[in-house]
Coordinates of C-alpha atoms in Angstrom, one line a residue:
M114 CA 17.2 20.2 18.6
T115 CA 20.2 22.3 17.9
Q116 CA 21.5 24.1 21.0
A117 CA 20.4 27.7 21.3
P118 CA 20.5 30.3 24.1
A119 CA 17.6 30.5 26.5
I120 CA 14.7 32.2 24.9
P121 CA 14.2 35.8 26.3
Q122 CA 11.0 36.2 28.2
A123 CA 9.6 38.8 25.7
T124 CA 10.5 36.6 22.8
G125 CA 8.9 33.6 24.5
R126 CA 5.6 35.6 25.0
R127 CA 5.7 36.6 21.4
H128 CA 6.0 32.9 20.3
D129 CA 3.2 32.0 22.8
R130 CA 0.9 34.5 21.2
E131 CA 1.6 33.2 17.7
I132 CA 1.1 29.6 18.7
V133 CA -2.1 30.3 20.5
A134 CA -3.5 32.5 17.7
L135 CA -2.9 29.7 15.2
A136 CA -3.5 26.6 17.3
I137 CA -6.8 27.3 18.9
P138 CA -8.8 27.9 15.7
A139 CA -6.9 25.0 14.1
F140 CA -8.1 22.8 17.0
G141 CA -11.7 23.9 16.5
A142 CA -11.6 23.1 12.8
L143 CA -10.0 19.7 13.5
V144 CA -12.7 18.8 16.0
A145 CA -15.5 19.9 13.6
E146 CA -14.3 17.4 11.0
P147 CA -15.3 14.1 12.8
L148 CA -18.6 15.7 13.7
F149 CA -19.7 15.4 10.1
V150 CA -19.6 11.6 10.4
M151 CA -21.3 11.7 13.8
A152 CA -24.1 13.8 12.5
D153 CA -24.6 11.5 9.5
S154 CA -24.6 8.5 11.9
A155 CA -27.1 10.0 14.2
I156 CA -29.5 10.8 11.4
V157 CA -29.1 7.6 9.3
G158 CA -29.2 5.5 12.5
H159 CA -32.9 6.1 12.8
L160 CA -33.5 4.5 9.4
G161 CA -32.4 1.1 10.6
T162 CA -29.5 -1.1 11.6
A163 CA -28.6 -2.1 8.0
Q164 CA -28.5 1.5 6.8
L165 CA -26.3 2.5 9.8
A166 CA -24.0 -0.5 9.1
G167 CA -23.8 0.5 5.5
L168 CA -22.9 4.1 6.4
G169 CA -20.2 2.8 8.8
V170 CA -18.5 0.8 6.0
A171 CA -18.8 3.6 3.4
S172 CA -17.8 6.4 5.6
A173 CA -14.7 4.5 6.8
L174 CA -13.7 3.9 3.2
L175 CA -14.4 7.6 2.3
T176 CA -12.5 8.9 5.3
T177 CA -9.5 6.7 4.5
A178 CA -9.5 7.7 0.8
V179 CA -9.4 11.4 1.7
S180 CA -7.0 11.2 4.6
V181 CA -4.4 9.6 2.4
F182 CA -4.2 12.9 0.6
V183 CA -3.8 15.0 3.7
F184 CA -0.3 15.9 2.3
L185 CA -2.2 18.4 0.1
A186 CA -2.7 20.5 3.3
Y187 CA 0.7 19.8 4.8
A188 CA 2.9 20.4 1.8
T189 CA 1.0 23.5 0.7
T190 CA 1.2 25.0 4.2
A191 CA 5.0 24.7 4.2
A192 CA 5.5 26.0 0.7
V193 CA 3.1 29.0 1.1
A194 CA 4.5 29.9 4.5
R195 CA 8.1 30.1 3.2
R196 CA 7.0 32.5 0.5
V197 CA 5.1 34.6 3.0
G198 CA 8.3 34.7 5.2
A199 CA 10.2 35.9 2.1
G200 CA 7.7 38.7 1.6
D201 CA 6.4 37.4 -1.7
L202 CA 2.7 37.0 -1.3
R203 CA 2.2 36.8 -5.1
A204 CA 4.4 33.7 -5.3
A205 CA 2.8 32.3 -2.1
L206 CA -0.7 32.5 -3.7
R207 CA 0.6 31.1 -7.0
Q208 CA 2.0 28.1 -5.0
G209 CA -1.3 27.8 -3.3
M210 CA -3.2 27.6 -6.7
D211 CA -0.8 24.9 -7.8
G212 CA -1.7 22.9 -4.8
I213 CA -5.4 23.4 -5.5
W214 CA -5.1 22.3 -9.1
L215 CA -3.2 19.2 -8.0
A216 CA -6.1 18.5 -5.6
L217 CA -8.7 18.8 -8.4
L218 CA -6.6 16.4 -10.7
L219 CA -6.2 13.9 -7.9
G220 CA -9.9 14.1 -7.0
A221 CA -10.9 13.4 -10.6
A222 CA -8.6 10.4 -10.7
V223 CA -10.1 9.0 -7.5
I224 CA -13.6 9.3 -8.8
A225 CA -12.7 7.5 -12.0
L226 CA -11.2 4.7 -9.9
V227 CA -13.8 4.4 -7.1
L228 CA -17.1 4.6 -9.1
P229 CA -16.7 1.4 -11.2
L230 CA -15.1 -0.5 -8.3
T231 CA -17.5 0.5 -5.5
P232 CA -19.3 -2.9 -5.2
G233 CA -16.1 -4.8 -5.1
I234 CA -14.5 -2.4 -2.6
V235 CA -17.5 -2.7 -0.3
D236 CA -17.5 -6.5 -0.5
A237 CA -13.7 -6.6 0.2
F238 CA -14.3 -4.7 3.5
G239 CA -16.7 -7.4 4.7
A240 CA -20.0 -5.6 4.5
S241 CA -23.0 -8.0 5.2
A242 CA -25.5 -8.8 2.5
T243 CA -28.0 -6.5 4.1
A244 CA -25.6 -3.6 4.6
A245 CA -23.7 -3.8 1.3
P246 CA -26.4 -2.1 -0.9
Y247 CA -26.6 0.8 1.4
A248 CA -22.8 1.1 1.6
T249 CA -22.6 1.0 -2.2
T250 CA -25.2 3.7 -2.6
Y251 CA -23.6 6.0 0.0
L252 CA -20.1 5.5 -1.4
R253 CA -21.0 6.0 -5.0
I254 CA -22.8 9.3 -4.4
S255 CA -20.4 10.7 -1.7
A256 CA -17.4 9.9 -4.0
L257 CA -18.6 12.7 -6.3
G258 CA -17.6 15.1 -3.5
I259 CA -14.0 13.9 -3.3
P260 CA -12.6 16.6 -5.6
A261 CA -14.2 19.2 -3.3
M262 CA -12.9 17.4 -0.2
L263 CA -9.3 17.4 -1.6
T264 CA -9.8 21.1 -2.6
V265 CA -10.7 21.9 0.9
L266 CA -7.5 20.2 2.1
A267 CA -5.3 22.1 -0.3
A268 CA -7.0 25.5 0.3
T269 CA -6.8 24.9 4.1
G270 CA -3.1 24.5 3.6
V271 CA -3.0 27.8 1.6
L272 CA -4.7 29.7 4.4
R273 CA -2.6 28.1 7.1
G274 CA 0.5 29.1 5.2
L275 CA -0.8 32.6 5.1
Q276 CA -1.0 32.4 8.9
N277 CA -4.8 32.3 8.8
T278 CA -6.5 29.4 10.8
R279 CA -9.6 31.3 11.7
T280 CA -11.2 31.1 8.2
P281 CA -10.9 27.2 8.2
L282 CA -12.6 27.2 11.6
Y283 CA -15.5 29.3 10.4
V284 CA -15.9 27.2 7.3
A285 CA -15.8 24.0 9.2
V286 CA -18.4 25.1 11.7
A287 CA -20.7 26.4 9.0
G288 CA -20.2 23.2 7.0
F289 CA -21.1 21.0 10.0
I290 CA -24.4 23.0 10.5
A291 CA -25.2 22.9 6.8
N292 CA -24.4 19.2 6.6
A293 CA -26.7 18.4 9.6
A294 CA -29.6 20.5 8.2
L295 CA -29.3 19.0 4.7
N296 CA -29.2 15.5 6.0
V297 CA -32.4 16.0 7.9
V298 CA -34.1 17.6 4.9
L299 CA -32.9 15.1 2.3
V300 CA -33.1 11.9 4.4
Y301 CA -36.5 12.5 6.0
G302 CA -38.1 15.5 4.3
A303 CA -37.4 14.3 0.7
G304 CA -37.5 10.7 1.7
L305 CA -34.2 9.8 0.0
G306 CA -32.9 7.7 2.9
I307 CA -29.2 7.0 3.0
A308 CA -28.8 8.5 -0.5
G309 CA -30.0 11.8 1.0
S310 CA -27.3 11.7 3.6
A311 CA -24.7 11.1 0.8
W312 CA -26.1 14.0 -1.3
G313 CA -26.1 16.2 1.8
T314 CA -22.4 15.5 2.3
V315 CA -21.6 16.2 -1.4
I316 CA -23.5 19.5 -1.4
T317 CA -21.8 20.6 1.8
Q318 CA -18.3 19.7 0.7
C319 CA -18.9 21.5 -2.6
G320 CA -20.1 24.6 -0.7
M321 CA -17.1 24.5 1.6
A322 CA -14.7 24.2 -1.4
A323 CA -16.5 27.1 -3.1
V324 CA -16.0 29.3 -0.1
Y325 CA -12.3 28.4 0.1
L326 CA -11.8 29.0 -3.6
R327 CA -13.5 32.4 -3.3
V328 CA -11.1 33.4 -0.5
V329 CA -8.0 32.1 -2.2
V330 CA -8.9 33.4 -5.7
R331 CA -9.7 36.9 -4.3
G332 CA -6.3 37.0 -2.6
A333 CA -4.6 35.8 -5.8
R334 CA -6.3 38.5 -7.9
R335 CA -5.4 41.2 -5.3
H336 CA -1.7 40.2 -5.6
R337 CA -1.9 39.6 -9.4
A338 CA -1.1 35.9 -9.0
S339 CA -2.0 33.7 -12.0
L340 CA -5.0 31.4 -11.6
R341 CA -4.2 29.2 -14.5
P342 CA -2.8 25.7 -14.0
D343 CA 1.0 25.6 -14.3
L344 CA 2.3 22.1 -15.0
A345 CA 5.7 22.8 -13.5
G346 CA 4.1 24.2 -10.3
I347 CA 1.7 21.3 -10.1
R348 CA 4.6 18.8 -10.6
A349 CA 6.6 20.6 -7.8
S350 CA 3.6 20.3 -5.5
A351 CA 3.3 16.6 -6.2
Q352 CA 7.0 16.1 -5.7
A353 CA 6.8 17.9 -2.3
G354 CA 3.8 15.9 -1.3
A355 CA 5.0 12.4 -2.4
P356 CA 7.2 11.8 0.7
L357 CA 4.4 12.9 3.0
L358 CA 2.1 10.4 1.2
V359 CA 4.7 7.7 2.1
R360 CA 4.6 8.9 5.7
T361 CA 0.8 8.9 5.9
L362 CA 0.6 5.4 4.3
S363 CA 3.1 4.1 6.8
L364 CA 1.2 5.5 9.7
R365 CA -2.1 4.1 8.3
A366 CA -0.4 0.7 8.1
I367 CA 0.6 0.9 11.8
L368 CA -2.9 1.6 12.8
M369 CA -4.3 -1.2 10.6
I370 CA -1.8 -3.7 12.1
A371 CA -2.8 -2.6 15.6
T372 CA -6.5 -3.1 14.9
A373 CA -5.9 -6.5 13.3
M374 CA -3.9 -7.7 16.3
A375 CA -6.6 -6.4 18.7
A376 CA -9.2 -8.4 16.7
R377 CA -7.1 -11.6 17.1
L378 CA -7.1 -11.1 20.9
G379 CA -10.9 -11.5 21.1
D380 CA -14.2 -9.6 21.1
A381 CA -13.6 -7.9 24.4
D382 CA -10.1 -6.7 23.4
I383 CA -11.1 -5.4 20.0
A384 CA -14.1 -3.5 21.6
A385 CA -11.7 -2.1 24.3
H386 CA -9.2 -1.2 21.6
Q387 CA -11.7 0.8 19.7
I388 CA -12.6 2.8 22.8
V389 CA -8.9 3.5 23.6
L390 CA -8.2 4.3 20.0
S391 CA -11.1 6.8 19.8
L392 CA -9.7 8.6 22.9
W393 CA -6.2 8.5 21.4
N394 CA -7.5 10.1 18.2
L395 CA -9.4 12.8 20.2
L396 CA -6.2 13.7 22.2
A397 CA -4.3 13.8 18.9
F398 CA -6.5 16.8 17.8
A399 CA -5.2 19.0 20.6
L400 CA -1.6 18.1 19.8
D401 CA -2.1 18.3 16.1
A402 CA -3.3 21.9 16.5
I403 CA 0.1 22.8 17.9
A404 CA 1.8 20.9 15.0
I405 CA -0.3 23.0 12.5
A406 CA 0.9 26.2 14.2
G407 CA 4.4 24.8 13.9
Q408 CA 4.1 24.2 10.1
A409 CA 3.0 27.8 9.5
I410 CA 5.4 29.5 11.9
I411 CA 8.5 27.5 11.0
G412 CA 7.9 27.9 7.3
R413 CA 7.6 31.6 7.7
Y414 CA 10.8 32.0 9.7
L415 CA 12.8 29.9 7.2
G416 CA 11.4 31.8 4.3
A417 CA 12.5 35.0 6.0
N418 CA 16.0 33.6 6.4
D419 CA 15.6 33.7 10.2
S420 CA 17.2 30.5 11.3
R421 CA 17.6 31.7 14.9
G422 CA 13.9 32.5 15.0
A423 CA 13.0 29.1 13.7
R424 CA 15.2 27.4 16.4
E425 CA 13.6 29.5 19.1
A426 CA 10.1 28.8 17.8
C427 CA 10.8 25.1 17.6
R428 CA 12.0 25.0 21.3
R429 CA 9.0 27.0 22.4
M430 CA 6.6 24.7 20.6
V431 CA 8.3 21.6 22.1
Q432 CA 7.7 23.1 25.5
W433 CA 4.1 23.6 24.6
G434 CA 3.8 20.0 23.3
I435 CA 5.2 18.6 26.6
A436 CA 3.0 20.8 28.8
T437 CA -0.1 20.0 26.8
G438 CA 0.8 16.3 26.9
V439 CA 1.2 16.4 30.7
A440 CA -2.2 18.2 31.0
L441 CA -3.9 15.7 28.7
G442 CA -2.4 12.7 30.5
L443 CA -3.6 14.0 33.9
L444 CA -7.1 14.6 32.3
V445 CA -7.2 11.0 31.0
V446 CA -6.3 9.6 34.5
A447 CA -8.9 11.8 36.2
A448 CA -11.7 11.2 33.7
R449 CA -11.3 7.4 33.2
P450 CA -14.1 6.5 35.6
L451 CA -16.5 8.7 33.6
F452 CA -15.1 8.0 30.1
L453 CA -15.4 4.2 30.0
P454 CA -19.1 4.0 30.9
L455 CA -19.9 6.3 28.0
F456 CA -18.9 3.5 25.6
T457 CA -19.7 0.2 27.4
S458 CA -21.3 -1.3 30.5
D459 CA -19.4 -4.6 30.0
S460 CA -17.0 -5.1 32.9
V461 CA -14.8 -7.4 30.8
V462 CA -14.3 -4.6 28.2
K463 CA -13.7 -2.0 30.9
D464 CA -11.1 -4.2 32.6
A465 CA -9.3 -4.7 29.2
A466 CA -9.4 -1.0 28.4
L467 CA -8.3 0.5 31.8
P468 CA -4.6 -0.5 31.7
A469 CA -4.3 0.6 28.1
L470 CA -5.9 4.0 29.0
L471 CA -3.2 4.4 31.6
L472 CA -0.5 3.7 29.1
V473 CA -2.1 6.3 26.8
A474 CA -2.1 8.8 29.6
L475 CA 1.6 8.2 30.5
A476 CA 2.6 8.5 26.8
Q477 CA 0.9 11.9 26.2
P478 CA 4.0 14.0 27.0
L479 CA 5.9 11.8 24.5
C480 CA 3.1 12.3 22.0
G481 CA 3.3 16.0 22.5
I482 CA 7.0 16.1 21.4
V483 CA 6.2 13.8 18.4
F484 CA 3.4 15.9 17.1
V485 CA 5.2 19.2 17.5
L486 CA 8.5 18.0 15.9
D487 CA 6.5 16.4 13.1
G488 CA 4.9 19.8 12.4
V489 CA 8.2 21.6 12.7
L490 CA 9.8 19.3 10.1
M491 CA 6.8 19.5 7.8
G492 CA 7.0 23.3 8.0
A493 CA 10.6 23.1 7.1
G494 CA 9.7 21.0 4.0
D495 CA 11.7 18.0 5.4
G496 CA 9.3 15.5 3.9
P497 CA 11.9 12.9 2.7
Y498 CA 13.3 12.5 6.2
L499 CA 9.8 12.2 7.6
A500 CA 9.0 9.5 5.1
R501 CA 12.2 7.5 6.0
A502 CA 11.6 7.9 9.7
M503 CA 8.0 6.7 9.5
V504 CA 9.0 3.7 7.4
L505 CA 11.6 2.8 10.0
T506 CA 9.0 3.2 12.7
L507 CA 6.7 0.8 10.8
V508 CA 9.6 -1.7 10.5
V509 CA 10.1 -1.6 14.3
F510 CA 6.5 -1.7 15.2
A511 CA 5.2 -4.4 12.9
P512 CA 7.2 -7.3 14.5
A513 CA 6.5 -6.0 18.0
A514 CA 2.8 -6.0 17.3
L515 CA 2.8 -9.4 15.6
L516 CA 4.4 -10.8 18.8
V517 CA 1.6 -9.5 21.0
P518 CA -0.6 -12.7 20.9
T519 CA 2.6 -14.8 21.7
L520 CA 3.8 -12.6 24.5
G521 CA 0.5 -12.5 26.3
G522 CA -0.8 -9.5 28.2
G523 CA -3.6 -8.8 25.8
L524 CA -4.5 -5.3 24.9
T525 CA -2.1 -3.8 27.5
T526 CA 0.8 -5.4 25.6
L527 CA -0.5 -4.1 22.3
W528 CA -0.7 -0.6 23.6
A529 CA 2.8 -1.0 25.0
A530 CA 3.8 -1.7 21.4
M531 CA 2.0 1.5 20.4
T532 CA 3.9 3.4 23.0
L533 CA 7.1 1.9 21.6
M534 CA 6.1 3.1 18.2
M535 CA 5.7 6.7 19.5
A536 CA 9.1 6.4 21.3
V537 CA 10.7 5.4 18.0
R538 CA 9.1 8.4 16.3
M539 CA 10.2 10.7 19.0
L540 CA 13.8 9.5 18.8
T541 CA 14.0 9.9 15.0
L542 CA 12.4 13.3 15.1
W543 CA 14.5 14.6 18.0
L544 CA 17.7 13.5 16.4
R545 CA 16.7 15.3 13.2
A546 CA 15.7 18.4 15.1
R547 CA 18.9 18.4 17.1
S548 CA 21.1 18.0 14.0
G549 CA 19.8 21.3 12.5
R550 CA 19.8 19.8 9.0
W551 CA 16.1 20.7 8.7
I552 CA 17.1 24.4 8.8
V553 CA 17.2 25.4 5.1
T554 CA 16.4 29.0 4.6
G555 CA 15.0 30.8 1.6
A556 CA 11.7 31.1 -0.3
T557 CA 12.1 27.6 -1.6
R558 CA 13.8 24.6 0.0

C-alpha cells in the first residue's frame, strides 16, 4: 500500500464501525446462499440415491453457471458506490438499473444456451445412467430461474454500493425459509419429486428478484432516475465486468485443476480434498464479507475525491483481514479434532486431511490480506489489473499443481501449491495497493 501516516484513533474507530456495519450483514447473506443447496439436498435425499446424485450434478452445474457472472455484483457495487460518494444518487441508481438490465439480458442468453444442451451437458459431467434423467429434469427447470438469479446478483451490487448490506441479508434469510417450505410442499405434498425441488428454487429466486427490483425501482423513482434500458450504460456495465469475468474464470480454473490433481492421487485423497476445500470455502465467507465492505467503502471515498480516506480505509481493512485470518487459523487448529469426524470415520481420509488442514490454518492471515485487497481494488474499479494478476497466478499455479503427483507428498503437497497460489495473489495485490495506481478519484473511473 502507499505509505500514509498512522491512522488517528478516532478515525480508526470510525472505519471500524463502517466495516462492521457492512461486513456482518454481508457475511450473513453469504452464509445463507449455500444453505439453499443444503436444504434441497436434505429434502431430495429422502427420495432416493439416484435423485440425490442427479441433484448433485445439476446443482453443481447451476452454481457454476451463476457464479461465473458474480461480476454483476462486484462491478455494480464499485460503480454505484463511486456515484454515492460523489453525491449523485440519481446517477448511482441509473448505473444500478444498467447493471440489472445487463443481468436480464445475460440470463436470457444463458437460458437459450442451456435448455437445448441440457442432456449433453449432464452427460459430459459424468452423471450415471440412473442419475442423468433426474439431473436433466432439475437443470432444465431450474435454468428458468437464471435471469432472476443474475438479477439478484446485480441488485445486491446496487444495494451494496448504496452502503446497504442489511436488505440483502433479510432477503437471503427469507429466501432460504421460502425455498425450504416450497421444496417440502412441492416435492412431497404435490408429489412432484425432484421437479418440485427445481420449481421451488425457481419460484424462490423469482420472488427474491421481485423484492430487490421493488427496492431498487422505488429508490430510482424517488430520485427520478430513468428505469428504461440504456444501451450505452449497459455496454459500460459489460465493459467494467469483462475483466472481472476473466478473473473469475481464472480462479475457477485453479480450483478445477486442484480437484483434478486430487482425484489423480486416489480415493482417500480426493475425499480428504473435498473436506478441506469445504472448510476453505466456509472460511472464505468471513473474509469475503470484509472484502464486500471494502468494495463499498473504497468506491464511496474515491467518488468523493477523498484519496486520503481511501488509503486509510484500505490500511484499516488490511488490519481487519490479518486479525480475522489469525482468529480463523487458530479456530481451525483448535476445532480440527471435532471437524474431521463430521465428514468421515475413515482414518486414512483423516490422516490425509489433517496436514492439509494445518496448511489452511497457517495460510489464513495471508488469505485475509488477499481477500481484503481484492475487495479494495474491485471497489476502485481496477478490474483490468485484477484480471492480469489472476491470469498470472493461474500460470504459476498450474505447473506447480501438475507436478504434485511427481513430487510426492500427496494432498499436503497439493495444498502447499494452493498456499503458493494465495502467496502469488497476495504479492500481486500488495504491489498494486502499494503503488497507489488504483487511486483514481471521481464519479467515474
